[in-house]
Amino acid sequence: MRIAIYGYGNLGRGVECAVRQAPDATLVGIFTRRSPASVHPYGDIPVYHIDELLKYKDAIDVLILCGGSATDLPEMTPALATDFNVVDSFDTHAAIPAHFDRVQAAAAASGHTALISAGWDPGMFSLNRLYASAILPDGKDYTFWGRGVSQGHSDAIRRIDGVKDARQYTVPIDSALEAVRSGENPELTTRQKHLRECYVVAEEGADLARIEQEIKTMPNYFADYDTSVTFITEEELRRDHSGIPHGGFVIRTGRTGWEGEHKHAIEYSLKLDSNPEFTASVLVAYARAVCRLAQKGDYGCKTVFDVPPALLSPLSAEELRATML
Amino acid sequence: MRIAIYGYGNLGRGVECAVRQAPDATLVGIFTRRSPASVHPYGDIPVYHIDELLKYKDAIDVLILCGGSATDLPEMTPALATDFNVVDSFDTHAAIPAHFDRVQAAAAASGHTALISAGWDPGMFSLNRLYASAILPDGKDYTFWGRGVSQGHSDAIRRIDGVKDARQYTVPIDSALEAVRSGENPELTTRQKHLRECYVVAEEGADLARIEQEIKTMPNYFADYDTSVTFITEEELRRDHSGIPHGGFVIRTGRTGWEGEHKHAIEYSLKLDSNPEFTASVLVAYARAVCRLAQKGDYGCKTVFDVPPALLSPLSAEELRATML
């Protein structure tokens, strides 16, 4: 399959790496809104301005969209699904149904296959919620995130007066995880599920007490959580907090038996050194599926829920049955 | 969907319970090789002799086959796929390709849909091996089983002279799990991955030292493992070891990044109070998918790898996108 990358930030760079690991994929090029000369891929890959994209229409089997969910993808995915098979990582959960409808209209009308909301949440976590709830209908599931960097919360801290830089970690609370695993079906408040750890570089002479207070009382972002604030130097931030790790847990517990006498727990967890590179690896696997669906004429908008798992693997159905079943 | 159960042992009883939890399923009846009068379901469900099965052909959407993999299913599944949509839990991994071919021939020729090898291994564990390897191609996966009862190993102990009853637990070794999770990609021997714990009721006056020695040196079953043997009374066996718990772990670790500089771990685990009831719950979810595939005219033999996840859920595609993605 011939893949092209649309947008070259952290996610686009991750896709470049992931395509190299796919035995059946080649990277046609990187398309950017910036000046192509200012973009430096890891490998020897051509970089084009997005204005040139349509010229390469016949050279691209799947276009992987590496824009952001806030403003890029809501416009980008329906627009590009008119001319390309596409995969995106749209992750604004509440807006997925509307995004689906717009992409579906574009892809179905033009005869393309578009897969939206791939990644790990939405994505692999969604799949695990679905499988587990289908198997254990008399049960309850819980999703925990972290330990990992939240870009949105880090940005919120940076906007505070006197803050030079910041990194925020979302941390699942062990006692809550244990209560869930035990099958007690606890009702957990926001505060009981996750902690927020903030590492902040303040400007010289800034009022640290005021910054800490502003963080801890910030509505939506921090006020509902137990939040710790640690002031560190710029050098410490660079040395100890330059990675983008993340991960989390999907746990469903449920009961079976004539009287519900037997308990079961299904747990899926991820521990990721690089959030964007893992997300990119999911996008490339789903690009393979999109390519195969489009070849069969199965057009329109899809999600991870619609894709037979076998389509993600470079192995044939026979090989999969012989080696993985 | 109208379901019937074929075979009423532990698995068949589990299916009876699981169908009750499915909002869209009704149980038409139980078919048995025994005398119907000798079979006592939990609920008020008709029991028929298997000779009567064809009379109910039009009343059954999916037949769930609850026979054993050693001798029942290799004959049963292809034979019944000629007249019914079927689901089985065929779990002899090495024989799956041959089983698939025979079921495929029968189902495709007669216009039925047959799903084989549903359950948790093969089944949910297989799915997790496939998804994880498609996402992290530069990696390695490991499957651990337990802590749980192995019926085959328990039976092997019971065949020893002087043994009245026995229960064998397969136990994954914590240090091996930790080495795998760390991403070290260890090469693990059989002995390093699992322990075997045996609880044995001996006949009065039996030579306990000889029994213990026979167990620990039994080829294939125990000789390659560290095995513990504990003699207990019949009453203790009944009191402490009457359940059929099981479970296990599928863990894949892998690397991403231009130089493979980032590590990731994907872990799926099950902790089951009742192995047959959980397996039965998976069978009922896949019966729903089989029913839907057959309605679309998608006939032939399928495995969990071929089924779009959405087909397992009683919720519509719209509901799934709005609530689980």
XYZ file of C-alpha atoms in Angstrom, chain A residues 64-309:
246
model
C -3.092 9.486 6.872
C -4.359 12.735 8.344
C -2.156 14.024 11.145
C -3.995 17.225 12.074
C -5.527 18.149 15.411
C -9.074 17.346 16.486
C -9.997 20.848 17.654
C -9.928 22.700 14.354
C -8.097 20.684 11.658
C -9.846 17.325 11.316
C -13.491 18.495 11.401
C -12.804 20.285 8.089
C -9.929 18.204 6.744
C -11.359 14.689 6.890
C -14.632 15.293 5.004
C -12.840 17.509 2.467
C -10.083 14.991 1.732
C -12.399 11.942 1.738
C -13.801 13.328 -1.507
C -10.580 12.448 -3.335
C -8.753 9.953 -1.115
C -9.110 6.991 1.171
C -8.244 8.478 4.555
C -7.535 7.593 8.189
C -7.765 10.089 11.034
C -7.384 10.102 14.831
C -10.297 12.427 15.645
C -10.508 12.211 19.427
C -13.187 14.623 20.632
C -15.459 11.850 21.917
C -18.659 13.894 22.140
C -18.298 15.176 18.569
C -17.666 11.780 16.947
C -21.267 11.183 15.753
C -21.366 14.532 13.922
C -17.888 13.991 12.475
C -18.931 10.511 11.317
C -21.984 11.864 9.497
C -20.013 14.474 7.583
C -17.241 12.060 6.619
C -19.796 9.415 5.655
C -21.542 11.842 3.286
C -18.271 12.759 1.560
C -16.774 9.267 1.360
C -19.934 7.444 0.288
C -20.744 9.975 -2.439
C -17.251 9.869 -3.938
C -16.546 6.136 -3.535
C -13.807 6.284 -0.901
C -13.193 4.571 2.412
C -12.555 6.743 5.464
C -11.712 5.465 8.910
C -12.100 7.962 11.739
C -11.064 8.025 15.390
C -8.256 5.466 15.276
C -5.640 5.522 18.014
C -5.902 4.216 21.552
C -8.731 6.263 23.069
C -10.744 6.458 20.912
C -9.421 3.298 19.303
C -8.029 0.306 21.147
C -9.740 1.319 24.401
C -13.062 1.660 22.559
C -12.664 -1.828 21.098
C -12.014 -3.241 24.529
C -15.064 -1.498 25.981
C -17.154 -2.991 23.170
C -15.808 -6.564 23.306
C -15.979 -6.707 27.102
C -19.507 -5.332 27.329
C -20.749 -7.721 24.628
C -19.290 -10.684 26.530
C -20.284 -9.618 30.040
C -23.598 -7.768 29.664
C -24.244 -7.917 33.404
C -21.254 -5.785 34.342
C -19.691 -2.366 34.408
C -16.595 -0.917 32.802
C -14.128 1.713 33.850
C -11.475 3.576 31.892
C -8.415 5.042 33.619
C -5.782 7.151 31.881
C -2.105 7.484 32.681
C 0.407 7.783 34.009
C 0.894 10.158 31.116
C 1.323 13.677 29.844
C -1.831 15.643 29.113
C -1.010 18.247 26.483
C -4.212 20.194 27.149
C -3.575 20.482 30.866
C 0.088 21.383 30.316
C -1.035 24.170 27.972
C -3.560 25.437 30.526
C -0.810 25.851 33.106
C 1.429 27.646 30.610
C -1.235 30.288 30.120
C -0.959 31.352 33.776
C 0.884 34.606 34.390
C 4.455 33.986 35.580
C 4.682 30.436 34.153
C 7.468 29.838 31.646
C 6.822 26.160 30.940
C 4.952 23.233 32.478
C 4.237 19.530 32.183
C 1.133 17.872 33.625
C 0.806 14.132 34.319
C -2.530 12.385 34.732
C -2.109 9.562 37.256
C -4.648 6.802 37.955
C -5.164 6.172 41.669
C -4.112 2.653 42.729
C -6.827 2.208 45.336
C -9.496 2.988 42.727
C -7.976 0.488 40.285
C -7.973 -2.153 43.016
C -11.577 -1.464 43.961
C -12.608 -1.837 40.321
C -10.605 -5.039 39.804
C -12.226 -6.600 42.860
C -15.614 -6.452 41.123
C -17.163 -4.194 43.754
C -18.537 -1.920 40.989
C -17.656 1.189 42.990
C -19.153 4.574 42.165
C -16.044 6.709 41.763
C -15.881 10.497 41.684
C -13.487 12.318 39.368
C -11.247 12.982 42.389
C -11.159 9.309 43.362
C -10.034 8.082 39.927
C -7.116 10.311 38.940
C -4.480 12.620 40.432
C -2.916 15.529 38.555
C 0.820 16.077 38.973
C 2.162 19.409 37.716
C 5.799 20.306 37.119
C 6.140 24.037 36.609
C 8.986 26.323 35.555
C 8.239 29.795 36.901
C 9.626 33.066 35.643
C 12.217 34.699 37.867
C 10.611 36.532 40.746
C 7.121 35.123 40.070
C 4.760 34.617 43.024
C 4.890 30.823 43.380
C 2.088 30.640 45.944
C -0.260 32.485 43.603
C 0.648 30.250 40.642
C 0.040 27.114 42.708
C -3.289 28.515 43.888
C -4.359 29.419 40.344
C -3.553 25.926 39.100
C -5.311 24.090 41.910
C -8.501 26.124 41.620
C -8.721 26.204 37.815
C -12.259 25.044 36.915
C -12.676 21.920 34.691
C -8.924 21.353 34.476
C -7.856 20.985 38.119
C -10.485 22.062 40.666
C -12.163 18.635 40.749
C -8.883 16.744 41.313
C -6.238 16.344 43.945
C -3.440 18.247 42.296
C 0.224 18.489 43.240
C 2.400 21.363 42.025
C 6.203 21.087 41.986
C 8.365 23.968 40.841
C 11.449 22.888 38.910
C 14.129 24.518 36.776
C 14.076 24.694 33.009
C 16.968 22.254 32.951
C 15.091 19.742 35.128
C 12.075 20.002 32.862
C 14.201 19.264 29.827
C 16.092 16.457 31.525
C 13.255 14.654 33.337
C 10.068 15.582 31.486
C 10.822 15.795 27.782
C 9.072 12.517 26.864
C 5.414 12.092 25.903
C 4.527 8.879 27.739
C 0.935 7.795 28.292
C -1.243 4.757 28.765
C -4.120 3.552 30.866
C -6.557 0.800 31.672
C -9.950 -0.457 30.519
C -11.418 -2.821 33.091
C -14.791 -4.532 32.967
C -16.058 -6.758 35.709
C -19.236 -8.745 35.412
C -21.185 -11.716 36.637
C -22.398 -14.962 35.080
C -24.274 -18.013 36.327
C -27.919 -18.678 36.968
C -27.823 -16.516 40.103
C -24.921 -14.284 39.014
C -22.733 -16.329 41.348
C -19.482 -16.087 39.349
C -17.375 -12.962 38.933
C -15.074 -12.186 36.012
C -12.622 -9.399 35.260
C -11.372 -8.388 31.816
C -8.506 -5.908 31.842
C -6.698 -4.190 28.983
C -3.793 -1.885 29.642
C -1.261 0.146 27.731
C 2.076 1.508 28.896
C 3.474 3.763 26.210
C 6.814 5.569 26.048
C 5.518 7.729 23.221
C 1.844 8.572 22.895
C 2.098 9.985 19.323
C 4.234 7.104 18.022
C 1.848 4.481 19.399
C -1.144 6.342 17.965
C 0.692 6.505 14.639
C 1.251 2.745 14.732
C -2.493 2.214 15.141
C -3.171 4.573 12.228
C -0.852 2.610 9.928
C -2.481 -0.718 10.850
C -5.898 0.779 10.065
C -4.559 2.271 6.828
C -3.940 -1.323 5.738
C -7.569 -2.173 6.522
C -8.836 0.918 4.696
C -6.834 -0.033 1.637
C -8.345 -3.532 1.629
C -11.902 -2.299 2.222
C -11.570 0.201 -0.627
C -10.259 -2.522 -2.942
C -13.398 -4.547 -2.183
C -15.594 -1.513 -2.897
C -16.615 -1.189 0.761
C -16.844 2.602 0.804
C -18.069 5.145 3.328
C -17.074 6.128 6.844
C -15.881 3.394 9.206
C -14.698 3.194 12.781
C -12.618 0.542 14.545
C -15.943 -1.135 15.411
C -16.618 -1.910 11.741
C -13.287 -3.456 10.758
C -12.707 -7.234 10.836
C -9.480 -7.654 12.864
